Amino acid sequence: MTVARPRTLAEALGALEATPDAHLLAGGTDFMVEVNFGHRRPTDIVALRRVVELQGHEHADGHVTLGAMLTYAEIEADLAEDFPALAAAGRTVGSPQIRNAGTIGGNVGTASPAGDTLPLLVALDAEVDLAGPEGTRTVALDEFITGPKRTDRRPGEIITRVRVPRVTGPQQFLKIGTRNAMVISIACLALVLDLDARRVRCGLGSVGPRPLRPRAAEDFLSGEIDWDGPRAAPGAVRRFAELVAEACTPITDQRGTAEYRRHAAGVLARRAVERSLQS
Ligand SMILES: Cc1cc2nc3c(=O)[nH]c(=O)nc-3n(C[C@H](O)[C@H](O)[C@H](O)COP(=O)(O)OP(=O)(O)OC[C@H]3O[C@@H](n4cnc5c(N)ncnc54)[C@H](O)[C@@H]3O)c2cc1C
C-alpha cells in the first residue's frame, strides 16, 4: 500500500492525480473501521492530516468557513459561541479519542444518515467547497449528499471547507440513542430560530436516507411564532412536532423501528422548540 502525506492542497491534488484510485484519509474514524472489518482494501491512500489549507476555521462576512480537517474537539473548543448546536452535536460524537481525530470533512465525506453535524449544517444552508482537477466549486450541502453514504464528489476532488452562515437566535441539537454516550443516533434533530429572518430552520438525522429538512413544518411554525418573544402557543408547537414526524422517511434497522424513529423525531422537535422559546 502507498501512503502519500502531502503538506499542501496542490500536493494533495497532485497525489490524487498520480494515483486516481487512492482513498482520502482524514481522521480515519470511519475509514479505518471499514478497513478493519475488511470492507475496503485500499492500495493507495492520500492522508490529509498535514494539509495546511484544510486546517482551522475563519470568520468571513456573515459566515464561518470550517476547514475540512477541523476536529470535533476544535469545534467544541472554538465554535460554541458561533454555532452552539454544532458544538453540542460535536460533544455527542464518540469518545474523546474519536473527537480528537474525527473531522467535519470526514462526517460530510462519509455522508451517513446518522452523521451528527449534518442536521445543523443542512438547517443553516451550509455549502461545501471542493477542489479538484477541473478547479474549485461550491455546492449546497443539501445537494452534495445524494443518498445514504453517497455524495456528488467527483473523481480527484477534495472537500476543502464547509461554509456555514451565521444566524442570530437560539439553537438546539438533540439526539436519541440507546445510551447517553458513544452512540450512533436513532434520531437526531437540529433547530434554529433565525431571529433576523424570523424563520424556523430544522434539520433531521437518522430518519431518512440523507439529512432532511422538514420544510412544511418550518413554514408552519415560522408563521405561528410571536418573534418578539419568541413565543408560540402550545398547540402550534404540538402541530410542528406532528409535521416534523410526517416529514420523516425512516427505515427499521438494528437501532430502531421506523415507527419509533418517526415518534422520536416528533418528541425531539417539541422539546427543541420548547427549549428555544421564552416561557
Ligand atoms: C467509536 C466511534 C464512534 C463514533 N461516533 C459517532 C457519532 O456519535 N456521530 C457521528 O456522526 N459519527 C460518529 N462516528 C463516525 C466518525 O467519527 C465521524 O463520521 C467522523 O466525522 C469521520 O471523520 P474522519 O476525519 O475520521 O474521516 P475518515 O474516516 O478519515 O474519512 C471518512 C470518509 O470521508 C472521506 N473524506 C474525509 N475527508 C475528506 C475530504 N477532505 N474530502 C473528501 N473526502 C473526504 C474519506 O475518504 C472517507 O471516505 C464514530 C466513529 C467511531 C469509530
Coordinates of C-alpha atoms and ligand atoms in Angstrom, one line a residue:
M1 CA 0.0 0.0 0.0
T2 CA 1.3 3.5 -0.8
V3 CA 0.6 6.4 1.6
A4 CA 1.1 10.0 0.3
R5 CA 1.4 12.6 3.1
P6 CA 1.1 15.9 1.3
R7 CA 1.6 19.2 3.1
T8 CA -0.3 21.5 0.7
L9 CA -3.6 21.3 -1.2
A10 CA -1.6 21.4 -4.5
E11 CA 0.5 18.4 -3.4
A12 CA -2.7 16.5 -2.3
L13 CA -4.4 17.1 -5.6
G14 CA -1.2 16.1 -7.4
A15 CA -1.1 12.8 -5.3
L16 CA -4.7 12.1 -6.3
E17 CA -3.9 12.7 -10.0
A18 CA -0.9 10.3 -9.7
T19 CA -3.0 7.6 -8.1
P20 CA -6.6 8.2 -9.2
D21 CA -8.0 5.2 -7.2
A22 CA -6.4 6.5 -4.0
H23 CA -8.6 6.8 -0.9
L24 CA -8.6 10.0 1.1
L25 CA -7.8 9.6 4.8
A26 CA -8.7 12.4 7.3
G27 CA -9.0 11.3 11.0
G28 CA -9.7 7.7 9.9
T29 CA -12.5 7.1 12.4
D30 CA -14.9 6.0 9.7
F31 CA -12.4 4.8 7.0
M32 CA -10.2 2.6 9.3
V33 CA -13.3 0.9 10.7
E34 CA -14.2 -0.2 7.2
V35 CA -10.6 -1.3 6.6
N36 CA -10.5 -3.2 9.9
F37 CA -13.8 -5.0 9.0
G38 CA -12.3 -5.9 5.6
H39 CA -14.9 -3.9 3.7
R40 CA -12.2 -1.9 2.0
R41 CA -8.8 -3.0 0.8
P42 CA -7.1 0.3 -0.4
T43 CA -4.0 0.1 -2.4
D44 CA -3.2 3.8 -2.3
I45 CA -4.0 6.4 0.4
V46 CA -3.7 10.2 0.4
A47 CA -3.6 11.3 4.1
L48 CA -4.9 14.8 4.6
R49 CA -3.8 15.5 8.2
R50 CA -0.9 17.8 7.3
V51 CA -2.5 19.8 4.5
V52 CA -2.4 23.4 5.7
E53 CA -5.3 24.7 3.7
L54 CA -7.7 22.2 5.3
Q55 CA -7.0 23.3 8.9
G56 CA -8.8 25.6 11.3
H57 CA -11.7 28.0 10.7
E58 CA -12.2 31.6 9.5
H59 CA -14.8 34.2 10.1
A60 CA -15.9 35.9 7.0
D61 CA -18.8 38.3 6.1
G62 CA -21.9 36.7 7.5
H63 CA -20.5 33.1 7.7
V64 CA -17.7 31.0 9.1
T65 CA -15.7 28.7 6.9
L66 CA -14.7 25.4 8.6
G67 CA -11.6 23.6 7.3
A68 CA -12.3 20.1 6.3
M69 CA -9.7 18.8 8.8
L70 CA -11.4 20.7 11.7
T71 CA -11.9 18.1 14.5
Y72 CA -14.8 17.8 16.9
A73 CA -12.6 18.8 19.8
E74 CA -11.7 22.0 17.9
I75 CA -15.4 22.7 17.2
E76 CA -16.3 22.3 20.9
A77 CA -13.4 24.5 22.0
D78 CA -13.6 27.3 19.3
L79 CA -17.1 27.4 17.8
A80 CA -19.6 27.0 20.7
E81 CA -20.4 30.7 20.6
D82 CA -21.0 30.9 16.8
F83 CA -22.7 27.5 16.5
P84 CA -23.9 26.2 19.8
A85 CA -25.8 23.4 18.2
L86 CA -22.7 22.3 16.2
A87 CA -20.7 22.3 19.4
A88 CA -23.5 20.3 21.1
A89 CA -23.5 17.8 18.2
G90 CA -19.7 17.5 18.4
R91 CA -19.8 16.8 22.1
T92 CA -22.0 13.7 21.4
V93 CA -19.7 12.2 18.9
G94 CA -17.9 9.1 20.1
S95 CA -15.3 9.3 22.8
P96 CA -12.6 12.0 23.4
Q97 CA -10.2 10.0 21.2
I98 CA -12.7 10.0 18.4
R99 CA -13.4 13.7 18.9
N100 CA -9.7 14.5 18.7
A101 CA -9.3 12.6 15.4
G102 CA -12.7 12.8 13.6
T103 CA -13.2 15.8 11.3
I104 CA -16.1 17.7 9.8
G105 CA -14.8 16.9 6.3
G106 CA -14.9 13.2 7.2
N107 CA -18.5 13.5 8.5
V108 CA -19.6 15.1 5.3
G109 CA -17.4 12.7 3.2
T110 CA -19.0 9.7 4.8
A111 CA -22.5 11.2 4.3
S112 CA -24.0 8.7 6.8
P113 CA -27.7 9.4 7.5
A114 CA -26.6 9.4 11.2
G115 CA -23.8 12.0 10.8
D116 CA -24.3 14.2 13.8
T117 CA -23.1 17.5 12.3
L118 CA -25.3 17.2 9.2
P119 CA -28.8 18.2 10.5
L120 CA -27.5 21.6 11.7
L121 CA -25.4 22.2 8.6
V122 CA -28.4 21.4 6.4
A123 CA -30.7 23.6 8.5
L124 CA -28.3 26.5 8.1
D125 CA -28.0 26.1 4.3
A126 CA -24.2 25.3 4.6
E127 CA -22.2 24.9 1.4
V128 CA -19.3 22.6 0.6
D129 CA -16.2 23.9 -1.1
L130 CA -14.3 21.3 -3.3
A131 CA -11.0 21.5 -5.2
G132 CA -10.3 19.1 -8.0
P133 CA -8.6 18.6 -11.4
E134 CA -11.1 21.0 -13.0
G135 CA -10.7 23.7 -10.4
T136 CA -12.9 24.6 -7.4
R137 CA -16.6 24.6 -7.0
T138 CA -19.1 25.2 -4.2
V139 CA -22.2 23.0 -3.7
A140 CA -25.1 23.3 -1.2
L141 CA -24.6 20.5 1.3
D142 CA -28.3 19.6 0.8
E143 CA -27.4 18.8 -2.8
F144 CA -23.9 17.4 -2.2
I145 CA -25.3 14.5 -0.1
T146 CA -27.3 12.5 -2.6
G147 CA -28.2 9.4 -0.5
P148 CA -27.0 7.1 2.3
K149 CA -23.2 7.3 2.2
R150 CA -23.4 8.8 -1.3
T151 CA -22.2 12.2 -2.4
D152 CA -21.7 14.3 -5.5
R153 CA -17.9 14.2 -5.0
R154 CA -16.3 13.9 -8.4
P155 CA -13.1 11.8 -9.1
G156 CA -10.0 13.6 -7.9
E157 CA -11.9 16.1 -5.7
I158 CA -11.2 17.0 -2.1
I159 CA -13.6 18.7 0.3
T160 CA -11.7 21.8 1.4
R161 CA -14.1 23.8 3.5
V162 CA -17.7 23.9 4.8
R163 CA -19.2 27.4 4.7
V164 CA -21.8 27.9 7.4
P165 CA -23.9 31.1 7.5
R166 CA -24.1 32.8 11.0
V167 CA -27.6 33.2 12.3
T168 CA -28.7 35.0 15.4
G169 CA -31.1 33.1 17.7
P170 CA -31.4 30.0 19.9
Q171 CA -30.0 26.8 18.5
Q172 CA -30.6 23.2 19.8
F173 CA -29.2 19.8 18.9
L174 CA -30.9 16.8 20.4
K175 CA -30.1 13.1 19.8
I176 CA -31.7 9.9 20.9
G177 CA -29.6 6.7 21.1
T178 CA -29.6 3.5 23.1
R179 CA -27.4 5.1 25.8
N180 CA -26.1 8.6 26.7
A181 CA -22.6 8.5 25.2
M182 CA -20.6 6.7 22.4
V183 CA -23.7 6.1 20.4
I184 CA -24.9 6.5 16.9
S185 CA -28.2 8.2 16.8
I186 CA -31.6 6.5 16.4
A187 CA -32.9 10.0 15.6
C188 CA -31.4 13.5 15.9
L189 CA -32.6 17.0 15.3
A190 CA -31.1 20.5 15.0
L191 CA -33.3 23.5 15.4
V192 CA -32.5 27.2 14.9
L193 CA -34.8 30.1 15.5
D194 CA -33.4 32.6 13.0
L195 CA -34.5 35.9 14.7
D196 CA -33.3 38.2 11.9
A197 CA -35.1 36.3 9.1
R198 CA -38.0 35.4 11.5
R199 CA -37.7 31.8 10.2
V200 CA -37.5 28.4 11.8
R201 CA -34.8 26.2 10.5
C202 CA -34.7 22.5 11.2
G203 CA -32.6 19.5 10.2
L204 CA -33.2 15.8 10.9
G205 CA -30.8 12.9 11.1
S206 CA -31.2 9.1 11.1
V207 CA -34.8 9.3 10.0
G208 CA -34.3 9.3 6.2
P209 CA -31.7 8.3 3.6
R210 CA -30.0 11.6 4.0
P211 CA -30.3 14.6 6.3
L212 CA -33.8 16.0 5.9
R213 CA -35.3 19.5 6.1
P214 CA -38.9 19.4 7.2
R215 CA -39.9 22.4 5.2
A216 CA -43.7 22.3 5.7
A217 CA -43.1 22.1 9.5
E218 CA -40.6 25.0 9.3
D219 CA -43.1 27.2 7.3
F220 CA -45.9 26.4 9.7
L221 CA -44.1 27.3 12.9
S222 CA -42.4 30.4 11.3
G223 CA -45.9 31.8 10.8
E224 CA -47.1 30.9 14.3
I225 CA -44.2 32.3 16.4
D226 CA -44.5 35.7 18.0
W227 CA -41.0 36.7 17.1
D228 CA -40.8 39.5 19.6
G229 CA -40.6 36.8 22.4
P230 CA -40.0 34.5 20.8
R231 CA -43.2 32.7 21.9
A232 CA -45.6 30.2 20.5
A233 CA -48.9 28.6 21.6
P234 CA -48.6 25.0 22.9
G235 CA -51.0 23.9 20.1
A236 CA -48.6 25.3 17.5
V237 CA -45.6 23.5 19.0
R238 CA -47.6 20.2 19.0
R239 CA -48.6 20.7 15.4
F240 CA -45.0 21.5 14.5
A241 CA -43.9 18.2 16.1
E242 CA -46.6 16.3 14.1
L243 CA -45.4 17.9 10.8
V244 CA -41.8 17.0 11.6
A245 CA -42.8 13.4 12.3
E246 CA -44.7 13.4 9.0
A247 CA -41.6 14.6 7.1
C248 CA -39.5 11.6 8.2
T249 CA -38.9 8.7 5.9
P250 CA -37.2 6.3 8.3
I251 CA -36.3 2.6 7.9
T252 CA -36.3 -0.1 10.5
D253 CA -32.9 -1.4 11.4
Q254 CA -30.9 -2.9 14.3
R255 CA -31.0 0.5 16.1
G256 CA -34.8 1.2 16.0
T257 CA -38.0 0.7 14.1
A258 CA -39.3 3.2 11.5
E259 CA -42.3 3.8 13.8
Y260 CA -40.1 4.6 16.8
R261 CA -37.9 6.9 14.8
R262 CA -40.8 8.9 13.5
H263 CA -42.3 9.2 17.0
A264 CA -38.8 10.2 18.4
A265 CA -38.3 12.9 15.8
G266 CA -41.7 14.5 16.9
V267 CA -40.6 14.4 20.5
L268 CA -37.3 15.9 19.8
A269 CA -39.0 18.6 17.7
R270 CA -41.3 19.6 20.5
R271 CA -38.5 19.6 23.1
A272 CA -36.2 21.7 20.9
V273 CA -38.9 24.3 20.3
E274 CA -39.8 24.5 24.0
R275 CA -36.2 25.0 25.0
S276 CA -35.8 27.8 22.4
L277 CA -38.9 29.8 23.3
Q278 CA -39.3 32.3 26.1
S279 CA -41.6 30.9 28.8
Ligands
LIG1 C1 -16.3 4.6 18.1 C2 -16.9 5.6 17.1 C3 -17.9 6.4 17.5 C4 -18.5 7.3 16.5 N1 -19.5 8.1 16.9 C5 -20.0 8.9 16.0 C6 -21.1 9.8 16.4 O1 -21.6 9.7 17.6 N2 -21.6 10.6 15.5 C7 -21.2 10.7 14.2 O2 -21.7 11.5 13.4 N3 -20.1 9.9 13.8 C8 -19.6 9.0 14.7 N4 -18.5 8.2 14.3 C9 -18.1 8.3 12.9 C10 -16.9 9.2 12.6 O3 -16.2 9.5 13.8 C11 -17.3 10.6 12.0 O4 -18.1 10.4 10.9 C12 -16.1 11.4 11.6 O5 -16.5 12.8 11.4 C13 -15.3 10.9 10.4 O6 -14.3 11.8 10.2 P1 -12.8 11.3 9.9 O7 -11.9 12.5 9.8 O8 -12.4 10.3 10.9 O9 -13.0 10.7 8.5 P2 -12.3 9.5 7.8 O10 -12.6 8.2 8.4 O11 -10.8 9.8 7.6 O12 -13.0 9.6 6.3 C14 -14.3 9.3 6.2 C15 -14.7 9.4 4.7 O13 -14.7 10.7 4.2 C16 -13.8 10.9 3.2 N5 -13.1 12.1 3.4 C17 -12.5 12.6 4.5 N6 -12.0 13.8 4.4 C18 -12.3 14.2 3.1 C19 -12.1 15.4 2.4 N7 -11.5 16.4 2.9 N8 -12.6 15.4 1.1 C20 -13.2 14.3 0.6 N9 -13.5 13.2 1.2 C21 -13.0 13.1 2.5 C22 -12.8 9.7 3.3 O14 -12.2 9.3 2.1 C23 -13.8 8.6 3.8 O15 -14.5 8.0 2.7 C24 -17.9 7.3 15.2 C25 -16.9 6.5 14.8 C26 -16.3 5.6 15.8 C27 -15.2 4.8 15.3

